[in-house]
Every structure is written in structure tokens, then in C-alpha cells.
mmCIF file of C-alpha atoms in Angstrom:
data_model
loop_
_atom_site.group_PDB
_atom_site.id
_atom_site.type_symbol
_atom_site.label_atom_id
_atom_site.label_comp_id
_atom_site.label_asym_id
_atom_site.label_seq_id
_atom_site.Cartn_x
_atom_site.Cartn_y
_atom_site.Cartn_z
ATOM 1 C CA MET Q 1 36.631 174.500 123.563
ATOM 2 C CA THR Q 2 34.076 174.641 120.793
ATOM 3 C CA VAL Q 3 35.805 177.615 119.237
ATOM 4 C CA SER Q 4 39.111 175.755 119.325
ATOM 5 C CA VAL Q 5 37.658 172.698 117.631
ATOM 6 C CA ASP Q 6 35.918 174.835 115.021
ATOM 7 C CA ASN Q 7 39.164 176.663 114.318
ATOM 8 C CA MET Q 8 41.038 173.385 113.945
ATOM 9 C CA THR Q 9 38.396 172.018 111.592
ATOM 10 C CA SER Q 10 38.402 175.196 109.541
ATOM 11 C CA GLU Q 11 42.188 175.202 109.371
ATOM 12 C CA THR Q 12 42.242 171.560 108.262
ATOM 13 C CA GLN Q 13 39.714 172.237 105.541
ATOM 14 C CA THR Q 14 41.708 175.184 104.190
ATOM 15 C CA HIS Q 15 44.931 173.194 103.946
ATOM 16 C CA SER Q 16 45.747 171.877 100.493
ATOM 17 C CA PRO Q 17 45.711 168.102 99.933
ATOM 18 C CA MET Q 18 49.482 168.196 99.443
ATOM 19 C CA ARG Q 19 50.013 169.940 102.776
ATOM 20 C CA ARG Q 20 47.733 167.502 104.573
ATOM 21 C CA TRP Q 21 49.648 164.612 102.992
ATOM 22 C CA THR Q 22 52.954 166.124 104.159
ATOM 23 C CA GLN Q 23 51.626 166.494 107.706
ATOM 24 C CA ARG Q 24 50.430 162.897 107.736
ATOM 25 C CA LEU Q 25 53.865 161.764 106.522
ATOM 26 C CA VAL Q 26 55.640 163.609 109.325
ATOM 27 C CA GLN Q 27 53.281 162.210 111.957
ATOM 28 C CA SER Q 28 53.098 158.738 110.405
ATOM 29 C CA SER Q 29 54.368 155.528 111.965
ATOM 30 C CA ASP Q 30 55.159 154.210 108.463
ATOM 31 C CA LEU Q 31 57.452 156.518 106.490
ATOM 32 C CA GLY Q 32 57.739 154.093 103.593
ATOM 33 C CA MET Q 33 60.601 154.932 101.238
ATOM 34 C CA ALA Q 34 60.889 158.603 102.221
ATOM 35 C CA PRO Q 35 64.044 158.064 104.358
ATOM 36 C CA VAL Q 36 65.897 156.059 101.707
ATOM 37 C CA ILE Q 37 65.048 158.591 98.979
ATOM 38 C CA ALA Q 38 66.313 161.403 101.211
ATOM 39 C CA ALA Q 39 69.483 159.406 101.946
ATOM 40 C CA LEU Q 40 70.003 158.781 98.234
ATOM 41 C CA VAL Q 41 69.766 162.498 97.457
ATOM 42 C CA VAL Q 42 72.326 163.277 100.164
ATOM 43 C CA ILE Q 43 74.701 160.532 98.985
ATOM 44 C CA TRP Q 44 74.561 161.723 95.387
ATOM 45 C CA ALA Q 45 75.084 165.348 96.409
ATOM 46 C CA VAL Q 46 78.118 164.481 98.576
ATOM 47 C CA PHE Q 47 79.824 162.356 95.922
ATOM 48 C CA GLU Q 48 79.117 164.917 93.198
ATOM 49 C CA ILE Q 49 80.849 167.531 95.343
ATOM 50 C CA LEU Q 50 83.798 165.214 96.014
ATOM 51 C CA ASN Q 51 84.059 164.086 92.384
ATOM 52 C CA PRO Q 52 82.291 165.990 89.553
ATOM 53 C CA HIS Q 53 82.343 162.835 87.412
ATOM 54 C CA PHE Q 54 79.863 161.048 89.678
ATOM 55 C CA LEU Q 55 76.695 162.313 87.984
ATOM 56 C CA THR Q 56 78.006 162.159 84.417
ATOM 57 C CA ALA Q 57 76.028 160.156 81.859
ATOM 58 C CA ARG Q 58 78.767 157.528 81.621
ATOM 59 C CA ASN Q 59 78.936 156.920 85.377
ATOM 60 C CA ILE Q 60 75.147 156.900 85.752
ATOM 61 C CA SER Q 61 75.033 154.255 83.014
ATOM 62 C CA ASN Q 62 77.617 152.179 84.899
ATOM 63 C CA LEU Q 63 75.684 152.678 88.132
ATOM 64 C CA SER Q 64 72.437 151.551 86.510
ATOM 65 C CA ALA Q 65 74.066 148.274 85.492
ATOM 66 C CA GLN Q 66 75.667 147.808 88.909
ATOM 67 C CA ILE Q 67 72.350 147.890 90.769
ATOM 68 C CA VAL Q 68 70.717 145.130 88.724
ATOM 69 C CA VAL Q 69 72.015 142.011 90.462
ATOM 70 C CA THR Q 70 71.726 143.425 93.988
ATOM 71 C CA GLY Q 71 68.287 144.819 93.144
ATOM 72 C CA THR Q 72 67.005 141.524 91.718
ATOM 73 C CA LEU Q 73 68.205 139.553 94.736
ATOM 74 C CA ALA Q 74 66.774 142.252 97.021
ATOM 75 C CA LEU Q 75 63.430 141.732 95.276
ATOM 76 C CA ALA Q 76 63.647 138.046 96.167
ATOM 77 C CA GLU Q 77 64.587 138.844 99.757
ATOM 78 C CA THR Q 78 61.697 141.299 100.029
ATOM 79 C CA PHE Q 79 59.115 138.555 99.481
ATOM 80 C CA VAL Q 80 60.617 136.565 102.364
ATOM 81 C CA ILE Q 81 61.157 139.529 104.695
ATOM 82 C CA LEU Q 82 57.528 140.597 104.194
ATOM 83 C CA LEU Q 83 56.687 137.311 105.954
ATOM 84 C CA GLY Q 84 58.893 138.344 108.870
ATOM 85 C CA MET Q 85 61.494 135.743 107.809
ATOM 86 C CA ILE Q 86 64.963 135.752 106.242
ATOM 87 C CA ASP Q 87 66.640 133.879 103.389
ATOM 88 C CA LEU Q 88 70.406 133.399 103.710
ATOM 89 C CA SER Q 89 70.719 131.124 100.670
ATOM 90 C CA ILE Q 90 70.189 133.660 97.893
ATOM 91 C CA GLY Q 91 73.919 134.123 97.199
ATOM 92 C CA TRP Q 92 74.792 130.490 96.575
ATOM 93 C CA SER Q 93 71.385 129.708 95.077
ATOM 94 C CA SER Q 94 72.082 132.331 92.402
ATOM 95 C CA VAL Q 95 75.407 130.581 91.695
ATOM 96 C CA VAL Q 96 73.528 127.296 91.218
ATOM 97 C CA ALA Q 97 71.412 128.931 88.501
ATOM 98 C CA ALA Q 98 74.489 130.324 86.764
ATOM 99 C CA ALA Q 99 76.305 126.990 87.034
ATOM 100 C CA VAL Q 100 73.417 125.019 85.539
ATOM 101 C CA PHE Q 101 73.097 127.521 82.696
ATOM 102 C CA SER Q 102 76.816 127.551 81.915
ATOM 103 C CA VAL Q 103 77.280 123.770 81.988
ATOM 104 C CA THR Q 104 74.284 123.116 79.744
ATOM 105 C CA THR Q 105 75.134 125.816 77.204
ATOM 106 C CA VAL Q 106 78.940 125.492 77.088
ATOM 107 C CA PHE Q 107 79.540 121.764 77.526
ATOM 108 C CA LEU Q 108 76.236 120.183 76.491
ATOM 109 C CA ASN Q 109 75.578 122.704 73.692
ATOM 110 C CA TRP Q 110 71.869 122.852 74.486
ATOM 111 C CA PRO Q 111 69.724 125.733 73.123
ATOM 112 C CA VAL Q 112 70.023 128.888 75.185
ATOM 113 C CA TRP Q 113 66.392 129.517 76.133
ATOM 114 C CA PRO Q 114 65.733 126.029 77.577
ATOM 115 C CA CYS Q 115 68.946 126.466 79.557
ATOM 116 C CA VAL Q 116 67.642 129.757 80.938
ATOM 117 C CA GLY Q 117 64.590 127.876 82.164
ATOM 118 C CA LEU Q 118 66.751 125.144 83.685
ATOM 119 C CA GLY Q 119 68.945 127.658 85.491
ATOM 120 C CA ILE Q 120 66.025 129.545 86.989
ATOM 121 C CA GLY Q 121 64.258 126.247 87.678
ATOM 122 C CA ALA Q 122 67.212 125.053 89.774
ATOM 123 C CA SER Q 123 66.887 128.069 92.061
ATOM 124 C CA VAL Q 124 63.118 127.629 92.162
ATOM 125 C CA ILE Q 125 63.638 124.098 93.478
ATOM 126 C CA VAL Q 126 65.921 125.439 96.219
ATOM 127 C CA GLY Q 127 63.353 128.054 97.209
ATOM 128 C CA MET Q 128 60.458 125.598 97.070
ATOM 129 C CA LEU Q 129 62.194 123.011 99.261
ATOM 130 C CA GLN Q 130 63.016 125.686 101.811
ATOM 131 C CA GLY Q 131 59.426 126.926 101.674
ATOM 132 C CA LEU Q 132 58.130 123.418 102.318
ATOM 133 C CA LEU Q 133 60.299 123.035 105.422
ATOM 134 C CA VAL Q 134 59.243 126.438 106.721
ATOM 135 C CA SER Q 135 55.540 126.180 105.950
ATOM 136 C CA ARG Q 136 54.852 122.488 106.500
ATOM 137 C CA VAL Q 137 57.331 121.499 109.182
ATOM 138 C CA GLY Q 138 57.750 124.840 110.922
ATOM 139 C CA VAL Q 139 61.544 124.962 110.841
ATOM 140 C CA PRO Q 140 62.789 128.563 111.361
ATOM 141 C CA SER Q 141 63.681 130.230 108.078
ATOM 142 C CA PHE Q 142 67.109 131.250 109.393
ATOM 143 C CA VAL Q 143 68.123 127.611 109.931
ATOM 144 C CA VAL Q 144 66.470 126.349 106.748
ATOM 145 C CA SER Q 145 68.107 128.945 104.509
ATOM 146 C CA LEU Q 146 71.480 128.513 106.210
ATOM 147 C CA GLY Q 147 71.324 124.810 105.444
ATOM 148 C CA GLY Q 148 70.061 125.598 101.946
ATOM 149 C CA ALA Q 149 73.035 127.887 101.389
ATOM 150 C CA MET Q 150 75.443 125.110 102.371
ATOM 151 C CA ILE Q 151 73.749 122.607 100.067
ATOM 152 C CA ALA Q 152 73.678 125.124 97.197
ATOM 153 C CA GLU Q 153 77.367 125.835 97.794
ATOM 154 C CA GLY Q 154 78.143 122.120 97.547
ATOM 155 C CA VAL Q 155 76.157 121.741 94.331
ATOM 156 C CA SER Q 156 77.794 124.817 92.801
ATOM 157 C CA LEU Q 157 81.321 123.681 93.670
ATOM 158 C CA ALA Q 158 80.606 120.181 92.337
ATOM 159 C CA MET Q 159 79.604 121.681 88.981
ATOM 160 C CA LEU Q 160 82.223 124.430 88.682
ATOM 161 C CA THR Q 161 85.349 123.093 90.435
ATOM 162 C CA PRO Q 162 86.130 120.500 87.700
ATOM 163 C CA HIS Q 163 86.352 123.440 85.291
ATOM 164 C CA GLY Q 164 88.650 125.578 87.419
ATOM 165 C CA GLY Q 165 85.894 127.184 89.472
ATOM 166 C CA SER Q 166 84.476 129.243 86.621
ATOM 167 C CA ILE Q 167 83.005 128.749 83.161
ATOM 168 C CA PRO Q 168 83.188 131.592 80.588
ATOM 169 C CA LEU Q 169 79.966 132.261 78.704
ATOM 170 C CA SER Q 170 80.031 132.695 74.953
ATOM 171 C CA ASP Q 171 76.396 132.566 73.816
ATOM 172 C CA ASN Q 172 74.953 135.580 72.025
ATOM 173 C CA LEU Q 173 72.123 136.106 74.532
ATOM 174 C CA SER Q 174 74.471 136.466 77.512
ATOM 175 C CA THR Q 175 76.763 138.761 75.544
ATOM 176 C CA MET Q 176 73.894 140.999 74.468
ATOM 177 C CA ILE Q 177 72.312 141.264 77.917
ATOM 178 C CA GLY Q 178 75.578 141.598 79.822
ATOM 179 C CA THR Q 179 77.445 144.101 77.649
ATOM 180 C CA LEU Q 180 75.117 145.920 75.275
ATOM 181 C CA ASN Q 181 72.753 148.856 75.606
ATOM 182 C CA ILE Q 182 69.488 149.469 73.798
ATOM 183 C CA ALA Q 183 69.702 152.089 71.061
ATOM 184 C CA PRO Q 184 68.488 155.521 72.263
ATOM 185 C CA THR Q 185 65.363 155.527 70.077
ATOM 186 C CA TRP Q 186 64.265 152.136 71.300
ATOM 187 C CA SER Q 187 65.266 153.082 74.834
ATOM 188 C CA TRP Q 188 62.700 155.893 74.745
ATOM 189 C CA ILE Q 189 60.030 153.706 73.146
ATOM 190 C CA LEU Q 190 60.417 150.810 75.587
ATOM 191 C CA SER Q 191 60.770 153.044 78.660
ATOM 192 C CA LEU Q 192 57.719 155.141 77.842
ATOM 193 C CA GLY Q 193 55.781 151.976 76.973
ATOM 194 C CA LEU Q 194 56.601 150.409 80.334
ATOM 195 C CA PHE Q 195 55.645 153.616 82.127
ATOM 196 C CA ALA Q 196 52.352 153.812 80.227
ATOM 197 C CA VAL Q 197 51.453 150.302 81.392
ATOM 198 C CA PHE Q 198 52.536 151.137 84.936
ATOM 199 C CA ALA Q 199 50.581 154.412 84.959
ATOM 200 C CA GLY Q 200 47.474 152.698 83.596
ATOM 201 C CA VAL Q 201 47.536 150.107 86.381
ATOM 202 C CA MET Q 202 48.164 152.761 89.036
ATOM 203 C CA VAL Q 203 45.338 155.016 87.802
ATOM 204 C CA SER Q 204 42.923 152.088 87.689
ATOM 205 C CA GLN Q 205 43.822 151.140 91.262
ATOM 206 C CA HIS Q 206 43.522 154.745 92.429
ATOM 207 C CA LEU Q 207 40.080 155.189 90.909
ATOM 208 C CA GLY Q 208 38.966 151.931 92.502
ATOM 209 C CA ARG Q 209 40.136 153.093 95.934
ATOM 210 C CA MET Q 210 38.429 156.450 95.477
ATOM 211 C CA LYS Q 211 35.120 154.727 94.708
ATOM 212 C CA ARG Q 212 35.439 152.834 97.970
ATOM 213 C CA GLY Q 213 36.105 156.067 99.824
ATOM 214 C CA ALA Q 214 39.739 155.174 100.510
ATOM 215 C CA GLY Q 215 43.106 156.287 99.257
ATOM 216 C CA GLU Q 216 44.718 159.677 98.808
ATOM 217 C CA GLY Q 217 43.300 162.658 96.926
ATOM 218 C CA HIS Q 218 43.598 163.133 93.175
ATOM 219 C CA SER Q 219 46.088 165.985 93.532
ATOM 220 C CA VAL Q 220 48.505 163.972 95.679
ATOM 221 C CA PHE Q 221 48.234 160.886 93.492
ATOM 222 C CA PHE Q 222 48.799 162.683 90.188
ATOM 223 C CA ALA Q 223 51.580 164.770 91.744
ATOM 224 C CA LYS Q 224 53.391 161.538 92.648
ATOM 225 C CA LEU Q 225 52.747 160.075 89.194
ATOM 226 C CA GLY Q 226 53.985 163.271 87.562
ATOM 227 C CA ALA Q 227 57.134 163.236 89.690
ATOM 228 C CA LEU Q 228 57.826 159.644 88.638
ATOM 229 C CA PHE Q 229 57.368 160.632 84.992
ATOM 230 C CA VAL Q 230 59.836 163.507 85.383
ATOM 231 C CA LEU Q 231 62.344 161.151 87.021
ATOM 232 C CA LEU Q 232 61.879 158.688 84.158
ATOM 233 C CA ILE Q 233 62.521 161.377 81.552
ATOM 234 C CA ALA Q 234 65.624 162.545 83.419
ATOM 235 C CA ALA Q 235 66.959 158.994 83.862
ATOM 236 C CA VAL Q 236 66.358 157.837 80.290
ATOM 237 C CA GLY Q 237 67.667 161.128 78.915
ATOM 238 C CA THR Q 238 70.864 160.758 80.923
ATOM 239 C CA LEU Q 239 71.354 157.128 79.840
ATOM 240 C CA CYS Q 240 70.659 157.966 76.198
ATOM 241 C CA ALA Q 241 73.252 160.742 76.380
ATOM 242 C CA TYR Q 242 75.820 157.962 76.787
ATOM 243 C CA ARG Q 243 74.814 154.733 75.025
ATOM 244 C CA GLY Q 244 71.177 154.089 75.895
ATOM 245 C CA VAL Q 245 69.437 151.968 78.519
ATOM 246 C CA PRO Q 246 71.387 148.789 79.418
ATOM 247 C CA TRP Q 247 69.583 145.542 78.698
ATOM 248 C CA LEU Q 248 70.325 144.509 82.275
ATOM 249 C CA LEU Q 249 68.402 147.480 83.631
ATOM 250 C CA LEU Q 250 65.400 146.938 81.348
ATOM 251 C CA ILE Q 251 65.062 143.306 82.490
ATOM 252 C CA PHE Q 252 65.331 144.341 86.139
ATOM 253 C CA MET Q 253 62.704 147.067 85.752
ATOM 254 C CA ALA Q 254 60.330 144.642 84.043
ATOM 255 C CA ALA Q 255 60.785 142.186 86.950
ATOM 256 C CA LEU Q 256 60.243 145.042 89.404
ATOM 257 C CA PHE Q 257 56.921 146.070 87.829
ATOM 258 C CA ILE Q 258 55.709 142.464 87.716
ATOM 259 C CA CYS Q 259 56.536 142.030 91.405
ATOM 260 C CA ALA Q 260 54.844 145.341 92.214
ATOM 261 C CA PHE Q 261 51.681 144.208 90.450
ATOM 262 C CA LEU Q 262 51.807 140.856 92.223
ATOM 263 C CA THR Q 263 52.172 142.380 95.688
ATOM 264 C CA LYS Q 264 49.891 145.397 95.307
ATOM 265 C CA SER Q 265 47.153 144.324 92.894
ATOM 266 C CA THR Q 266 46.419 140.674 93.606
ATOM 267 C CA ARG Q 267 44.822 138.664 96.387
ATOM 268 C CA PHE Q 268 48.124 136.891 96.916
ATOM 269 C CA GLY Q 269 49.808 140.220 97.608
ATOM 270 C CA ARG Q 270 47.191 141.254 100.158
ATOM 271 C CA HIS Q 271 47.475 137.882 101.868
ATOM 272 C CA LEU Q 272 51.283 138.133 101.847
ATOM 273 C CA TYR Q 273 51.159 141.379 103.822
ATOM 274 C CA ALA Q 274 48.492 139.988 106.135
ATOM 275 C CA VAL Q 275 50.486 136.849 106.950
ATOM 276 C CA GLY Q 276 53.614 138.902 107.550
ATOM 277 C CA GLY Q 277 51.720 141.240 109.849
ATOM 278 C CA ASN Q 278 50.064 138.506 111.924
ATOM 279 C CA ALA Q 279 50.155 134.886 110.778
ATOM 280 C CA GLU Q 280 47.764 133.619 113.455
ATOM 281 C CA ALA Q 281 45.157 136.295 112.767
ATOM 282 C CA SER Q 282 45.468 135.570 109.046
ATOM 283 C CA ARG Q 283 44.921 131.867 109.661
ATOM 284 C CA ARG Q 284 41.792 132.591 111.677
ATOM 285 C CA ALA Q 285 40.567 134.876 108.889
ATOM 286 C CA GLY Q 286 40.663 131.953 106.469
ATOM 287 C CA ILE Q 287 43.940 132.701 104.686
ATOM 288 C CA ASN Q 288 45.974 129.661 103.679
ATOM 289 C CA VAL Q 289 49.121 130.689 105.547
ATOM 290 C CA ARG Q 290 51.122 127.637 104.481
ATOM 291 C CA PHE Q 291 50.437 128.276 100.810
ATOM 292 C CA ILE Q 292 51.414 131.953 101.097
ATOM 293 C CA GLN Q 293 54.694 131.050 102.782
ATOM 294 C CA LEU Q 294 55.484 128.361 100.218
ATOM 295 C CA ALA Q 295 54.578 130.658 97.321
ATOM 296 C CA ALA Q 296 56.743 133.490 98.686
ATOM 297 C CA PHE Q 297 59.824 131.256 98.934
ATOM 298 C CA THR Q 298 59.147 129.824 95.476
ATOM 299 C CA ILE Q 299 58.804 133.271 93.879
ATOM 300 C CA ALA Q 300 61.953 134.348 95.690
ATOM 301 C CA GLY Q 301 63.712 131.312 94.192
ATOM 302 C CA ALA Q 302 62.705 132.363 90.682
ATOM 303 C CA LEU Q 303 64.007 135.892 91.254
ATOM 304 C CA VAL Q 304 67.247 134.522 92.708
ATOM 305 C CA GLY Q 305 67.700 132.396 89.580
ATOM 306 C CA LEU Q 306 67.128 135.442 87.387
ATOM 307 C CA GLY Q 307 69.640 137.413 89.438
ATOM 308 C CA GLY Q 308 72.217 134.646 89.086
ATOM 309 C CA LEU Q 309 71.854 134.568 85.298
ATOM 310 C CA LEU Q 310 72.060 138.371 85.066
ATOM 311 C CA ASP Q 311 75.190 138.360 87.208
ATOM 312 C CA ALA Q 312 76.810 135.699 85.021
ATOM 313 C CA ALA Q 313 75.892 137.675 81.893
ATOM 314 C CA ARG Q 314 77.306 140.884 83.392
ATOM 315 C CA LEU Q 315 80.589 139.226 84.368
ATOM 316 C CA GLY Q 316 80.737 137.029 81.263
ATOM 317 C CA VAL Q 317 81.436 134.004 83.451
ATOM 318 C CA ALA Q 318 79.703 131.696 85.920
ATOM 319 C CA SER Q 319 82.017 131.737 88.928
ATOM 320 C CA ALA Q 320 81.975 130.060 92.337
ATOM 321 C CA THR Q 321 83.659 133.118 93.872
ATOM 322 C CA VAL Q 322 80.355 135.004 93.598
ATOM 323 C CA GLY Q 323 78.922 132.898 96.410
ATOM 324 C CA ASP Q 324 81.775 133.848 98.750
ATOM 325 C CA SER Q 325 81.333 137.569 98.050
ATOM 326 C CA ASP Q 326 79.062 139.972 99.908
ATOM 327 C CA ILE Q 327 76.273 139.533 97.338
ATOM 328 C CA MET Q 328 73.842 138.057 99.882
ATOM 329 C CA LEU Q 329 74.582 140.673 102.536
ATOM 330 C CA ASN Q 330 74.147 143.486 100.004
ATOM 331 C CA ALA Q 331 70.774 142.089 98.906
ATOM 332 C CA VAL Q 332 69.469 141.838 102.480
ATOM 333 C CA ALA Q 333 70.818 145.310 103.248
ATOM 334 C CA ALA Q 334 69.197 146.763 100.107
ATOM 335 C CA ALA Q 335 65.793 145.320 101.026
ATOM 336 C CA VAL Q 336 65.980 146.655 104.584
ATOM 337 C CA ILE Q 337 67.412 150.036 103.599
ATOM 338 C CA GLY Q 338 64.603 150.271 101.038
ATOM 339 C CA GLY Q 339 62.036 150.282 103.845
ATOM 340 C CA THR Q 340 60.981 146.630 104.136
ATOM 341 C CA SER Q 341 60.389 145.936 107.822
ATOM 342 C CA LEU Q 342 62.276 143.030 109.359
ATOM 343 C CA PHE Q 343 59.214 142.517 111.560
ATOM 344 C CA GLY Q 344 57.157 141.594 108.475
ATOM 345 C CA GLY Q 345 53.999 142.933 106.899
ATOM 346 C CA ARG Q 346 55.370 146.325 105.847
ATOM 347 C CA GLY Q 347 57.418 147.434 102.870
ATOM 348 C CA SER Q 348 57.372 147.681 99.104
ATOM 349 C CA VAL Q 349 59.211 145.946 96.290
ATOM 350 C CA TYR Q 350 60.121 149.413 94.985
ATOM 351 C CA GLY Q 351 62.322 149.678 98.054
ATOM 352 C CA ALA Q 352 64.594 147.058 96.491
ATOM 353 C CA LEU Q 353 65.389 149.524 93.695
ATOM 354 C CA PHE Q 354 66.171 152.436 96.008
ATOM 355 C CA GLY Q 355 68.047 150.251 98.485
ATOM 356 C CA ALA Q 356 70.187 148.824 95.683
ATOM 357 C CA LEU Q 357 70.811 152.365 94.460
ATOM 358 C CA VAL Q 358 72.068 153.368 97.907
ATOM 359 C CA ILE Q 359 74.427 150.373 98.140
ATOM 360 C CA ALA Q 360 75.715 150.780 94.571
ATOM 361 C CA SER Q 361 76.052 154.562 94.901
ATOM 362 C CA VAL Q 362 78.225 154.226 97.997
ATOM 363 C CA THR Q 363 80.403 151.603 96.303
ATOM 364 C CA ASN Q 364 80.641 153.546 93.052
ATOM 365 C CA GLY Q 365 81.313 156.862 94.778
ATOM 366 C CA MET Q 366 83.986 155.404 97.049
ATOM 367 C CA ASP Q 367 85.736 153.906 94.023
ATOM 368 C CA LEU Q 368 85.698 157.255 92.220
ATOM 369 C CA ILE Q 369 87.308 159.106 95.121
ATOM 370 C CA GLY Q 370 89.775 156.274 95.774
ATOM 371 C CA ALA Q 371 88.531 155.454 99.276
ATOM 372 C CA PRO Q 372 89.555 152.079 100.784
ATOM 373 C CA SER Q 373 87.075 149.245 101.149
ATOM 374 C CA SER Q 374 87.153 149.597 104.932
ATOM 375 C CA ILE Q 375 85.469 152.995 104.706
ATOM 376 C CA ARG Q 376 82.907 151.714 102.196
ATOM 377 C CA PHE Q 377 81.869 148.841 104.447
ATOM 378 C CA GLY Q 378 81.713 151.200 107.407
ATOM 379 C CA VAL Q 379 79.442 153.657 105.588
ATOM 380 C CA GLU Q 380 77.163 150.871 104.344
ATOM 381 C CA GLY Q 381 76.986 149.471 107.874
ATOM 382 C CA VAL Q 382 76.006 152.823 109.326
ATOM 383 C CA ILE Q 383 73.283 153.269 106.702
ATOM 384 C CA LEU Q 384 71.918 149.776 107.438
ATOM 385 C CA LEU Q 385 71.912 150.380 111.202
ATOM 386 C CA VAL Q 386 70.116 153.694 110.747
ATOM 387 C CA ALA Q 387 67.470 151.996 108.570
ATOM 388 C CA ILE Q 388 66.912 149.227 111.126
ATOM 389 C CA THR Q 389 66.779 151.746 113.981
ATOM 390 C CA ILE Q 390 64.131 153.814 112.184
ATOM 391 C CA ASP Q 391 62.131 150.649 111.495
ATOM 392 C CA THR Q 392 62.319 149.637 115.175
ATOM 393 C CA LEU Q 393 61.320 153.088 116.436
ATOM 394 C CA LEU Q 394 58.350 153.242 114.048
ATOM 395 C CA ARG Q 395 57.232 149.801 115.185
ATOM 396 C CA GLN Q 396 57.388 150.944 118.803
ATOM 397 C CA ARG Q 397 55.245 153.951 117.870
ATOM 398 C CA ARG Q 398 52.706 151.665 116.231
ATOM 399 C CA LEU Q 399 52.695 149.441 119.347
ATOM 400 C CA ARG Q 400 51.998 152.423 121.572
ATOM 401 C CA SER Q 401 49.195 153.581 119.316
ATOM 402 C CA GLY Q 402 47.704 150.083 119.054
ATOM 403 C CA ARG Q 403 48.170 149.829 115.275
ATOM 404 C CA VAL Q 404 50.185 146.586 115.247
#
């Protein structure tokens, strides 16, 4: 027995850090975003085989703009799902933001930037009111957000129906963000600048964890960081081969990094995961559970407002038909497909990016090969069910091992 243990210890010590990390991933009860990244690779490979135009610079540029609205709303949904809750109002709440912005800019002729604040502020109010009912009164989030969606729908229709249900946007800011790309030179400068800030924060966090005797080894960490840098170079290079990085994508990526910092590098973020994992234990540990819940819904409201304005800029119009589309379902699906657990307490805001990529890639690829919508919805449904099944099985493994 001693020989066996010694051999196992010796074998473990001789394994490289990368191999040990791979073994832990295979045996882990939390696979993170590994499944969605693998699914994305498969989806891209299949559509490239079926249509060689799928991975062209022009189509990748179109795809990068298509993920923005779903990704931004998925970011909002992630904050709520991390609590183990759901928000069904994000579709119509985003329309409220677009309606407020369009009415104030087109008919009242107010300056654009204050109108941006008013539009986002309208969605913040929706999120805050829902958060108050959930955190203070204890009403289930499903019921609260369903009622919030109905109220937001009524407000949106009251503002847009007198104008035919839609209001075209004509301000320069919306036109620039919705239709233009950043020049290639500036695309490289801004992208590398954002990555430098991101890498600096990540390295600082890694060194801090290493000092505390936690975290992964240097080789694994810098291998991941290097892989992200290679992906960035490939993505920006592809986009610059067409027309440059879309303004829509740059705004979304900036929001993504801010949310990542908020959830991973602040006390609020740690408390958010703790409350989602076990609200009662968090309360007994001294965490203000009500504040965390209210703050999460409020932040989600701000992101929903941003998503609504980006959608209006992309379409060039604030339209009530957006609320009746599958925008809310796609956002929830993107968050879940991206690895955020419906049971709360597990997931990453980066999953919103990859989940949105999966949804948009399926839609874009199906359009390129001329497949009917029925097949697209079926494929997206299968992907969502697989993601939820994996999440459920991993939770059961954690329950058996006593890690929940």
C-alpha cells in the first residue's frame, strides 16, 4: 500500500501543471465555459463545411454585431441568475429604454447624451422596483418580472403606438454606433489597450492569490492569458480585414470587462456568488442579502437599458415589435448556455459572450445555408437542453460529494 501511495505521489509530482489542470477539469464538478467553447468550435466547423462563406471576414464582422444585443441582455440576466432567480422583463424593459430615448431625441429635440441617461435610467427604475419587491417583500422573481414585463409592455406601447409603433432614429450618435466601424488602426489601438488593462487586472489578481497559497500555477495562468491574446489578435485581424471593429462590439466588450471586474474583483461580486449559493448561510455570515439582491436587479436594469439603446441604434428605429420577438428567450438561453447555473452561485459574465456567440452563430449559419426557422429553433432548443442537463448533472455530483 505504501509503495502504491508513493508511486501515485511521484507520478503526480512529475506531471506538468498543464496536465494536472486538464485532469482536474475532467474530474471537476464545475466545467465552467469549457462545454460552450467546445460547442462553439463544433458549430463553426460544421457551418464552414456547409458554407465556405461562414468564416469570411465580412460574415464574422456581421456576426460580431449580431451578438451585441443578445450578449448585453445576457449580461443583465447573468446577474439575476447568479442569485438563483430569473428576470422575464428584460425584453420589454429594453424597449422602454429605446422608447424613452427616441421620444426625447426625435420629438422633444433634447440633447442626445442626457437622453441616453434617461433611457437607461428608465430601465434602471424597472429593475430597481422589481429588486425591491424581491428583496424586501419576498415575492418570487418569476412573478415579479412577469408583472414587470407586462407593465413595461404597456408603457412602451403607450409611447410608441401613437407614432405607428416605431420611431426612426436620426441622431448622429445612433447612426455612428449602429452602422459604422472603427478604422483598422484605431481598432488595433483600442483593442490592445483594453486587453492591456484586462491583463493587468488579471495578473494582479493572480499574484494576490498566489501569495495566499491559492489559485492555479503560473504556467496554467499565463497559458490561458496567452491563448486569449492569440484569440484577440485573430479576431481583430479578421475584423480589420473587412472594415474594422464595429462600435457596437467595442461598447459591449467594455461593458463585459466592467461586469467581469465587478463580479470577480470586488466585495459585491464575492457576496453575489455567496448569496446565490446559499442565501441563508450568507445572511448568517453577516452579508446584507437584501442589498445584494436589490443591487443585482438594479445593475441588470442598467445593462438592459444599454442593450435596448444598442438594439435601437443597430436597427435605426425604436420599435415595439422588439418586445414581442424572442429577444428575452435568447438572452436567457445565452446566459445558461454560457455556463451560468440556474441553481445560482456559479457562472461567469464571460459566459454571456460565448452563449451569445452560440445563439448568433446558429442563426447566422442557418441563414447562410437557407435552413427554415423551424430547424434553427430546434437546434437552439437542443443546445439549451444539453446545457441545462450538464448543469443539473454537475450539481448532483457536487451534492454527492458534499460541495454544495
